[in-house]
Coordinates of C-alpha atoms and ligand atoms in Angstrom, one line a residue:
M12 CA 86.3 -62.2 57.9
S13 CA 82.6 -61.2 57.5
E14 CA 80.0 -64.0 57.1
K15 CA 76.4 -64.5 56.3
I16 CA 73.5 -64.9 58.7
T17 CA 72.1 -68.4 58.6
L18 CA 69.0 -70.1 59.9
V19 CA 69.7 -72.9 62.3
N20 CA 66.7 -74.9 63.8
G21 CA 64.4 -72.0 63.0
K22 CA 66.6 -69.4 64.7
L23 CA 68.9 -66.8 63.3
N24 CA 72.6 -67.5 63.7
V25 CA 74.4 -64.2 63.5
P26 CA 78.1 -64.0 63.2
N27 CA 80.0 -61.2 64.9
K28 CA 81.3 -59.9 61.6
V29 CA 78.1 -59.9 59.5
I30 CA 77.3 -59.0 55.9
I31 CA 74.1 -57.0 55.6
P32 CA 72.9 -56.2 52.0
F33 CA 71.3 -52.8 51.4
I34 CA 69.5 -50.9 48.6
E35 CA 70.5 -47.3 48.7
G36 CA 67.1 -46.2 47.3
D37 CA 66.0 -43.4 44.9
G38 CA 65.5 -39.7 45.6
I39 CA 66.4 -39.0 49.2
G40 CA 67.6 -42.6 49.6
K41 CA 71.0 -41.4 48.5
D42 CA 70.9 -38.6 51.2
I43 CA 69.9 -40.8 54.1
T44 CA 71.6 -44.2 53.5
E45 CA 75.2 -43.4 54.2
P46 CA 74.5 -41.3 57.3
T47 CA 72.3 -44.1 58.7
Q48 CA 75.1 -46.6 58.1
K49 CA 77.6 -44.4 59.9
I50 CA 75.3 -44.1 62.9
V51 CA 74.8 -47.9 63.0
D52 CA 78.6 -48.4 62.8
A53 CA 79.1 -45.9 65.7
A54 CA 76.5 -47.6 67.8
V55 CA 77.9 -51.1 67.1
E56 CA 81.4 -49.9 68.0
K57 CA 80.2 -48.2 71.1
S58 CA 78.5 -51.4 72.3
Y59 CA 80.9 -54.1 71.3
G60 CA 84.2 -52.4 70.4
S61 CA 86.0 -54.3 67.6
K62 CA 84.2 -57.6 68.5
R63 CA 81.3 -57.0 66.3
K64 CA 80.9 -55.2 62.9
I65 CA 78.5 -54.9 60.0
D66 CA 80.0 -55.2 56.5
W67 CA 77.5 -53.3 54.3
Y68 CA 77.0 -54.9 50.9
E69 CA 75.2 -52.8 48.2
V70 CA 72.7 -54.5 45.9
L71 CA 70.9 -52.6 43.1
A72 CA 67.3 -51.7 42.7
G73 CA 65.3 -48.8 41.4
E74 CA 66.6 -46.0 39.2
K75 CA 70.2 -46.6 40.0
S76 CA 69.9 -50.2 38.9
F77 CA 67.8 -49.2 35.8
K78 CA 70.5 -46.7 34.7
Q79 CA 73.3 -49.2 35.2
N80 CA 71.8 -52.4 33.7
G81 CA 68.3 -51.6 32.3
E82 CA 66.6 -53.6 35.1
W83 CA 64.5 -52.1 37.9
L84 CA 64.9 -55.1 40.2
P85 CA 67.6 -57.6 39.1
Q86 CA 67.3 -61.2 40.0
A87 CA 70.7 -60.9 41.7
T88 CA 69.2 -58.5 44.3
L89 CA 66.3 -60.8 45.1
D90 CA 68.9 -63.6 45.4
A91 CA 71.0 -61.5 47.8
F92 CA 68.2 -60.8 50.1
S93 CA 67.3 -64.5 50.4
E94 CA 71.0 -65.6 50.6
Y95 CA 71.9 -63.0 53.4
I96 CA 68.4 -63.3 55.1
V97 CA 68.3 -59.8 56.7
G98 CA 68.7 -56.6 54.7
I99 CA 67.7 -52.9 54.6
K100 CA 66.4 -50.6 51.9
G101 CA 65.9 -46.9 51.2
P102 CA 62.7 -45.8 49.4
L103 CA 62.2 -46.8 45.8
T104 CA 60.5 -45.0 42.9
T105 CA 57.5 -46.9 41.7
P106 CA 58.2 -47.1 37.9
I107 CA 55.5 -45.7 35.7
G108 CA 54.4 -47.8 32.7
G109 CA 52.4 -50.9 31.8
G110 CA 53.4 -54.2 33.3
I111 CA 55.9 -52.9 35.9
R112 CA 55.0 -53.9 39.4
S113 CA 55.9 -51.8 42.4
L114 CA 59.4 -52.9 43.4
N115 CA 58.4 -53.0 47.1
V116 CA 55.5 -55.3 46.4
A117 CA 57.7 -57.5 44.2
L118 CA 60.3 -57.8 47.1
R119 CA 57.5 -58.6 49.6
Q120 CA 55.9 -61.2 47.4
T121 CA 59.0 -63.0 46.3
L122 CA 60.3 -63.4 49.8
D123 CA 56.8 -64.0 51.2
L124 CA 57.3 -61.3 53.9
Y125 CA 53.9 -61.7 55.5
V126 CA 54.3 -59.3 58.4
C127 CA 54.6 -55.5 58.0
L128 CA 55.8 -54.4 61.4
R129 CA 55.5 -50.8 62.4
P130 CA 56.4 -49.8 66.0
I131 CA 54.8 -46.5 67.0
R132 CA 56.8 -44.9 69.8
W133 CA 57.2 -41.3 70.8
F134 CA 60.6 -39.8 71.3
K135 CA 60.9 -36.9 73.8
G136 CA 61.1 -33.6 72.1
V137 CA 59.2 -34.5 68.9
P138 CA 56.1 -32.4 68.3
S139 CA 52.9 -34.5 68.5
P140 CA 49.2 -33.7 68.0
V141 CA 48.1 -35.9 70.9
R142 CA 47.9 -34.8 74.6
Y143 CA 50.0 -37.5 76.2
P144 CA 52.4 -38.7 73.5
S145 CA 54.6 -40.4 76.1
R146 CA 51.8 -42.9 76.6
V147 CA 51.9 -44.0 72.9
D148 CA 53.6 -47.3 72.5
M149 CA 51.9 -49.4 69.8
H150 CA 53.2 -52.1 67.5
I151 CA 51.3 -52.7 64.3
F152 CA 51.3 -56.2 62.7
R153 CA 49.9 -55.6 59.3
E154 CA 49.3 -58.7 57.1
N155 CA 51.3 -58.1 54.0
T156 CA 50.3 -60.7 51.3
E157 CA 46.5 -60.8 51.1
D158 CA 43.4 -58.7 51.0
I159 CA 42.6 -56.4 48.1
Y160 CA 46.3 -55.9 47.6
A161 CA 46.3 -59.3 45.7
G162 CA 45.4 -57.1 42.7
I163 CA 42.4 -59.2 41.5
E164 CA 40.3 -56.3 40.0
F165 CA 38.2 -56.0 36.9
M166 CA 37.4 -52.7 35.3
T167 CA 33.8 -52.3 34.2
G168 CA 33.3 -52.8 30.5
T169 CA 36.3 -55.2 30.0
P170 CA 35.8 -58.8 28.9
E171 CA 37.0 -59.9 32.4
A172 CA 34.4 -57.9 34.2
E173 CA 31.7 -59.2 31.8
K174 CA 32.8 -62.8 32.4
F175 CA 32.7 -62.2 36.2
K176 CA 29.3 -60.6 36.0
Q177 CA 28.0 -63.6 34.0
L178 CA 29.4 -66.0 36.6
M179 CA 27.7 -64.1 39.4
E180 CA 24.4 -63.9 37.5
E181 CA 24.4 -67.6 36.8
N182 CA 25.4 -68.7 40.3
F183 CA 24.6 -66.1 42.9
G184 CA 22.3 -63.5 41.3
L185 CA 23.1 -59.9 40.7
E186 CA 20.4 -58.4 42.9
K187 CA 22.9 -57.1 45.5
V188 CA 24.8 -55.1 42.8
R189 CA 23.2 -51.7 42.6
F190 CA 24.4 -50.7 39.0
P191 CA 25.5 -54.0 37.4
D192 CA 26.1 -52.5 33.9
S193 CA 28.7 -50.0 35.1
T194 CA 30.2 -51.9 38.1
S195 CA 34.0 -52.5 38.5
I196 CA 34.8 -55.5 40.7
G197 CA 37.6 -56.2 43.2
I198 CA 38.2 -59.4 45.2
K199 CA 39.3 -59.6 48.8
P200 CA 41.0 -62.8 49.6
I201 CA 41.6 -63.4 53.3
S202 CA 42.7 -66.9 54.3
K203 CA 42.7 -68.9 57.5
E204 CA 46.4 -69.7 57.0
G205 CA 47.4 -66.1 56.3
S206 CA 45.4 -64.8 59.3
E207 CA 46.8 -67.4 61.6
R208 CA 50.4 -66.8 60.8
L209 CA 50.0 -63.1 61.2
V210 CA 48.2 -63.4 64.6
R211 CA 50.7 -66.0 65.8
A212 CA 53.6 -63.6 65.0
A213 CA 51.9 -60.8 66.9
M214 CA 51.3 -63.1 69.9
L215 CA 54.9 -64.3 70.0
Y216 CA 56.1 -60.7 69.8
A217 CA 53.8 -59.6 72.6
I218 CA 54.8 -62.6 74.9
E219 CA 58.5 -62.1 74.2
R220 CA 58.4 -58.4 75.0
K221 CA 55.9 -58.8 77.9
L222 CA 53.5 -56.4 76.3
P223 CA 50.0 -56.1 77.9
S224 CA 47.6 -56.8 75.0
V225 CA 47.0 -57.9 71.4
T226 CA 44.0 -56.3 69.6
L227 CA 42.5 -57.7 66.5
V228 CA 41.3 -54.8 64.3
H229 CA 38.7 -55.7 61.7
K230 CA 35.5 -54.6 60.0
G231 CA 33.8 -58.0 60.5
N232 CA 30.4 -56.5 61.2
I233 CA 30.2 -55.8 57.5
M234 CA 32.7 -58.1 55.8
K235 CA 31.7 -61.2 57.8
F236 CA 33.5 -63.9 55.9
T237 CA 36.7 -62.1 55.3
E238 CA 37.4 -59.6 58.1
G239 CA 35.0 -61.3 60.5
A240 CA 36.6 -64.7 59.8
F241 CA 40.0 -63.1 60.5
K242 CA 38.8 -62.2 63.9
N243 CA 37.4 -65.6 64.6
W244 CA 40.4 -67.4 63.3
G245 CA 42.6 -65.1 65.5
Y246 CA 40.7 -65.9 68.7
E247 CA 40.7 -69.7 67.8
L248 CA 44.4 -69.6 67.3
V249 CA 45.0 -67.9 70.6
E250 CA 42.8 -70.5 72.3
N251 CA 44.6 -73.4 70.7
E252 CA 48.2 -72.2 70.9
F253 CA 48.4 -69.6 73.7
A254 CA 45.7 -70.5 76.2
S255 CA 48.0 -70.5 79.3
Q256 CA 49.6 -67.1 78.5
T257 CA 46.5 -65.2 77.6
F258 CA 43.1 -63.9 78.7
S259 CA 40.7 -63.2 75.9
W260 CA 37.6 -61.1 75.4
K261 CA 35.8 -64.3 74.6
Q262 CA 36.6 -65.6 78.1
Y263 CA 35.5 -62.3 79.6
E264 CA 32.1 -62.5 77.8
A265 CA 31.6 -66.2 78.8
I266 CA 32.3 -65.4 82.5
A267 CA 30.1 -62.3 82.3
S268 CA 27.1 -64.3 80.9
E269 CA 27.6 -67.2 83.4
K270 CA 28.6 -65.4 86.6
G271 CA 27.9 -61.7 86.0
I272 CA 29.9 -58.7 85.0
D273 CA 31.7 -58.3 88.4
A274 CA 33.1 -61.8 88.1
A275 CA 34.3 -61.1 84.6
K276 CA 36.0 -57.8 85.7
E277 CA 37.6 -59.7 88.6
A278 CA 39.0 -62.4 86.2
L279 CA 40.3 -59.7 83.9
K280 CA 42.1 -57.9 86.7
K281 CA 43.6 -61.2 87.9
A282 CA 44.9 -62.0 84.4
E283 CA 46.5 -58.6 84.1
L284 CA 48.2 -59.0 87.5
E285 CA 49.5 -62.4 86.4
G286 CA 51.1 -60.8 83.4
K287 CA 48.8 -62.5 80.9
V288 CA 48.4 -61.0 77.4
I289 CA 44.9 -59.6 77.1
V290 CA 43.5 -60.5 73.6
K291 CA 40.6 -58.3 72.4
D292 CA 39.1 -57.0 69.1
V293 CA 37.8 -53.7 67.9
I294 CA 36.0 -52.6 64.7
T295 CA 38.3 -50.6 62.5
D296 CA 36.4 -47.3 62.6
A297 CA 36.1 -47.4 66.4
F298 CA 39.8 -48.2 66.6
L299 CA 40.7 -45.1 64.6
Q300 CA 38.9 -43.0 67.1
E301 CA 39.9 -45.0 70.2
S302 CA 43.6 -45.1 69.4
L303 CA 43.6 -41.3 69.3
L304 CA 41.6 -40.8 72.5
H305 CA 43.0 -43.7 74.5
P306 CA 46.3 -44.7 72.9
F307 CA 47.5 -46.3 76.1
S308 CA 44.7 -48.9 75.8
Y309 CA 46.5 -50.5 72.9
S310 CA 49.8 -52.3 72.6
V311 CA 50.1 -54.9 69.8
I312 CA 47.7 -54.5 66.9
A313 CA 47.1 -57.3 64.5
T314 CA 45.2 -56.5 61.3
M315 CA 44.7 -57.1 57.6
N316 CA 46.5 -55.3 54.8
L317 CA 44.2 -52.4 53.9
N318 CA 43.2 -51.6 57.6
G319 CA 46.9 -51.8 58.4
D320 CA 47.7 -49.3 55.7
Y321 CA 45.3 -46.7 57.0
I322 CA 46.2 -47.4 60.7
S323 CA 50.0 -47.2 60.1
D324 CA 49.8 -43.6 58.9
Q325 CA 47.4 -42.4 61.5
L326 CA 49.4 -43.8 64.3
A327 CA 52.7 -42.5 62.8
A328 CA 51.2 -39.0 62.7
M329 CA 50.6 -39.2 66.5
V330 CA 54.3 -39.5 67.1
G331 CA 55.8 -37.2 64.5
G332 CA 54.8 -38.5 61.1
I333 CA 56.3 -40.8 58.5
G334 CA 59.6 -38.9 58.4
I335 CA 60.5 -40.6 61.7
S336 CA 58.5 -43.8 61.7
P337 CA 60.3 -47.1 61.0
G338 CA 59.2 -50.3 59.4
A339 CA 60.1 -53.9 58.6
N340 CA 58.7 -56.7 56.3
I341 CA 59.3 -60.0 57.9
N342 CA 58.7 -63.7 57.4
Y343 CA 59.1 -65.2 60.9
N344 CA 59.3 -68.8 59.6
S345 CA 62.1 -68.3 57.1
G346 CA 63.7 -65.4 59.0
F347 CA 63.8 -63.3 55.9
A348 CA 63.4 -59.6 56.8
I349 CA 63.8 -56.3 55.0
F350 CA 63.9 -53.2 57.1
E351 CA 62.9 -50.0 55.4
A352 CA 62.2 -46.3 55.6
T353 CA 58.4 -45.9 55.6
H354 CA 58.3 -42.7 53.5
G355 CA 58.8 -42.4 49.8
T356 CA 61.6 -41.0 47.7
A357 CA 60.6 -37.3 48.4
P358 CA 61.9 -36.1 45.0
N359 CA 60.9 -32.5 45.9
I360 CA 63.7 -32.3 48.5
A361 CA 66.2 -34.9 47.2
G362 CA 69.8 -33.7 47.3
T363 CA 69.0 -30.5 49.3
G364 CA 70.0 -31.7 52.7
K365 CA 66.5 -31.4 54.0
A366 CA 65.7 -35.1 54.3
N367 CA 65.1 -36.4 57.8
P368 CA 67.0 -39.7 58.1
S369 CA 65.3 -40.8 61.3
S370 CA 62.9 -43.3 59.6
L371 CA 65.8 -45.2 58.1
I372 CA 67.9 -44.8 61.3
L373 CA 65.1 -46.3 63.4
S374 CA 64.5 -49.1 60.9
A375 CA 68.2 -49.9 61.2
A376 CA 67.8 -50.0 65.0
M377 CA 64.9 -52.4 64.5
L378 CA 67.3 -54.5 62.4
L379 CA 69.9 -54.5 65.2
E380 CA 67.2 -55.7 67.6
Y381 CA 66.1 -58.4 65.2
I382 CA 69.6 -59.8 64.9
G383 CA 69.9 -59.7 68.7
W384 CA 72.3 -56.7 68.9
K385 CA 70.0 -54.9 71.3
E386 CA 72.6 -52.8 73.1
A387 CA 73.5 -51.1 69.8
A388 CA 69.8 -50.4 69.1
E389 CA 69.4 -48.8 72.5
H390 CA 72.4 -46.5 71.9
I391 CA 70.6 -45.3 68.7
Y392 CA 67.3 -44.7 70.5
D393 CA 69.0 -42.8 73.3
A394 CA 71.1 -40.7 71.0
L395 CA 68.2 -39.8 68.7
E396 CA 66.1 -38.8 71.7
H397 CA 68.9 -36.7 73.1
T398 CA 69.2 -34.9 69.7
F399 CA 65.4 -34.2 69.5
T400 CA 65.3 -32.9 73.1
K401 CA 68.1 -30.5 72.3
R402 CA 65.8 -29.3 69.4
R403 CA 68.6 -29.9 66.8
V404 CA 66.5 -31.2 63.9
T405 CA 66.0 -31.3 60.1
S406 CA 63.7 -29.0 58.3
D407 CA 60.5 -31.1 58.6
L408 CA 60.6 -31.0 62.4
H409 CA 62.2 -27.5 62.5
A410 CA 59.0 -26.1 61.0
L411 CA 57.0 -27.6 63.9
M412 CA 59.3 -26.7 66.8
E413 CA 59.8 -23.4 68.5
G414 CA 63.3 -22.3 69.1
A415 CA 64.8 -25.3 67.2
T416 CA 68.2 -25.3 65.4
L417 CA 68.0 -26.3 61.7
L418 CA 70.4 -29.0 60.7
T419 CA 71.1 -30.6 57.3
T420 CA 70.7 -34.4 56.9
N421 CA 74.5 -34.9 57.5
E422 CA 74.7 -32.4 60.4
F423 CA 71.8 -34.2 62.1
A424 CA 73.5 -37.6 61.6
N425 CA 76.8 -36.2 63.0
E426 CA 75.0 -34.9 66.0
V427 CA 73.4 -38.3 66.6
I428 CA 76.9 -39.9 66.3
R429 CA 78.3 -37.4 68.8
N430 CA 75.5 -38.3 71.2
I431 CA 76.3 -42.0 70.8
H432 CA 79.9 -41.3 71.8
Ligands
LIG14 P1 56.9 -39.3 49.9 O1 56.9 -40.0 51.2 O2 58.1 -39.4 49.0 O3 56.7 -37.7 50.1 C1 55.5 -37.1 50.7 C2 55.9 -35.8 51.4 O4 56.7 -36.0 52.6 C3 56.8 -34.9 50.5 O5 56.5 -33.5 50.8 C4 58.2 -35.2 51.0 O6 59.1 -34.1 50.9 C5 58.0 -35.4 52.5 N1 59.0 -36.4 53.1 C6 59.0 -37.7 52.8 N2 60.0 -38.3 53.5 C7 60.7 -37.3 54.1 C8 61.8 -37.3 55.0 N3 62.5 -38.4 55.3 N4 62.2 -36.1 55.5 C9 61.5 -35.0 55.2 N5 60.4 -34.9 54.4 C10 60.0 -36.1 53.9 O7 55.6 -39.7 49.1 P2 55.2 -39.5 47.5 O8 55.6 -38.1 47.1 O9 53.8 -39.9 47.4 O10 56.0 -40.6 46.7 C11 57.2 -40.3 45.9 C12 57.7 -41.6 45.3 O11 58.1 -42.5 46.4 C13 56.7 -42.4 44.4 O12 57.4 -42.9 43.3 C14 56.2 -43.5 45.3 O13 55.8 -44.6 44.6 C15 57.5 -43.8 46.1 N6 57.2 -44.4 47.4 C16 58.0 -45.4 47.8 C17 57.9 -46.0 49.0 C18 58.9 -47.1 49.4 O14 59.8 -47.4 48.7 N7 58.7 -47.8 50.6 C19 56.8 -45.7 50.0 C20 56.0 -44.5 49.5 C21 56.2 -44.0 48.2

């Protein structure tokens, strides 16, 4: 009989026959969800025979839910994700109309899923705009609960904006505001607690996977007490909690100023040879350039919400675009995790067989890794790569590949399953 995942002493306890809740999703969600589940089932069977199995449990959200019961995101769905701990979702339409929050944001906030994890890895055969895509292997840890996404914004001319203006005038002066009478205002909350838990998660991930570096990406030269503080809190956390496993840029600078640059270089080299995680920081605009020119210099990237948003799409484009890049929203303390396709509902191609299911397939592989079923995840990665190298692809990649064979969503999924077997 299938059972729930539970959390025992801070660790996931995963039964061999496990229930995983899923949201089918709107638009192409319907096209990509079932093929993804079939691929996962095939990979689990190939890896563990009849010993392990996923029992998929559908929960409602989005248009399908609204049509059935008048609710975009029923409480029962939120309850299911917290009861079963780990789940997966297709893309959801953002409902248009006053007072309705994005369903994705509501799910992230309710379960306090503070990490948005995006692995950026190239699969052989996939067209890429960078020269050495095989050297791209990055893992973005984007903070998911703070920053300007908190939604604290006041439109100029509203009583709220006026009140805020008055508050500023009385306490801080308005000299720095260029056009005070027509200014809208937004607030950017960045906390020590929020920054620390994000950087901690990135560090633990890098250490567990023996990855070479963690880079804090920030615009602290301009936003000193938000993004600059994120950087400082990050370095402090590393010093306090991970000193023996790391070598940080702060240490490099200290050695350089005390003993000279050669000694600092020597210390860095020694730390690399000892397998220590190198912790460094880069200003966001420089990072956007550097990650394109020298992607192999970056491994784990820890950053705040808005930077993370921009960075995720640029890095995804380097390895084939959002159609094939996976994602997860995770709270590493409670264990709650929702894996998801990173693209939207693509209403322009829904139901046509053109959707590329790879983003959801790879998100499902991440889910398997997260619950410790690594062999099944590896089967999926191998089979996908094999399918891409044979140039048997859906229409998005077909348009970019010479001599490729065009497959529908289902044909592509069947090809992946054949390659698993
Ligand atoms: P979108 O990602 O749905 O589409 C952008 C373009 O990429 C379209 O041309 C589409 O055909 C193409 N595309 C997307 N996924 C594809 C796939 N798997 N295979 C092949 N082509 C693919 O973004 P858009 O149009 O801005 O948003 C549509 C709806 O999706 C909106 O309601 C939006 O709010 C929602 N959305 C939901 C997300 C989520 O649930 N995580 C994320 C982004 C958007």
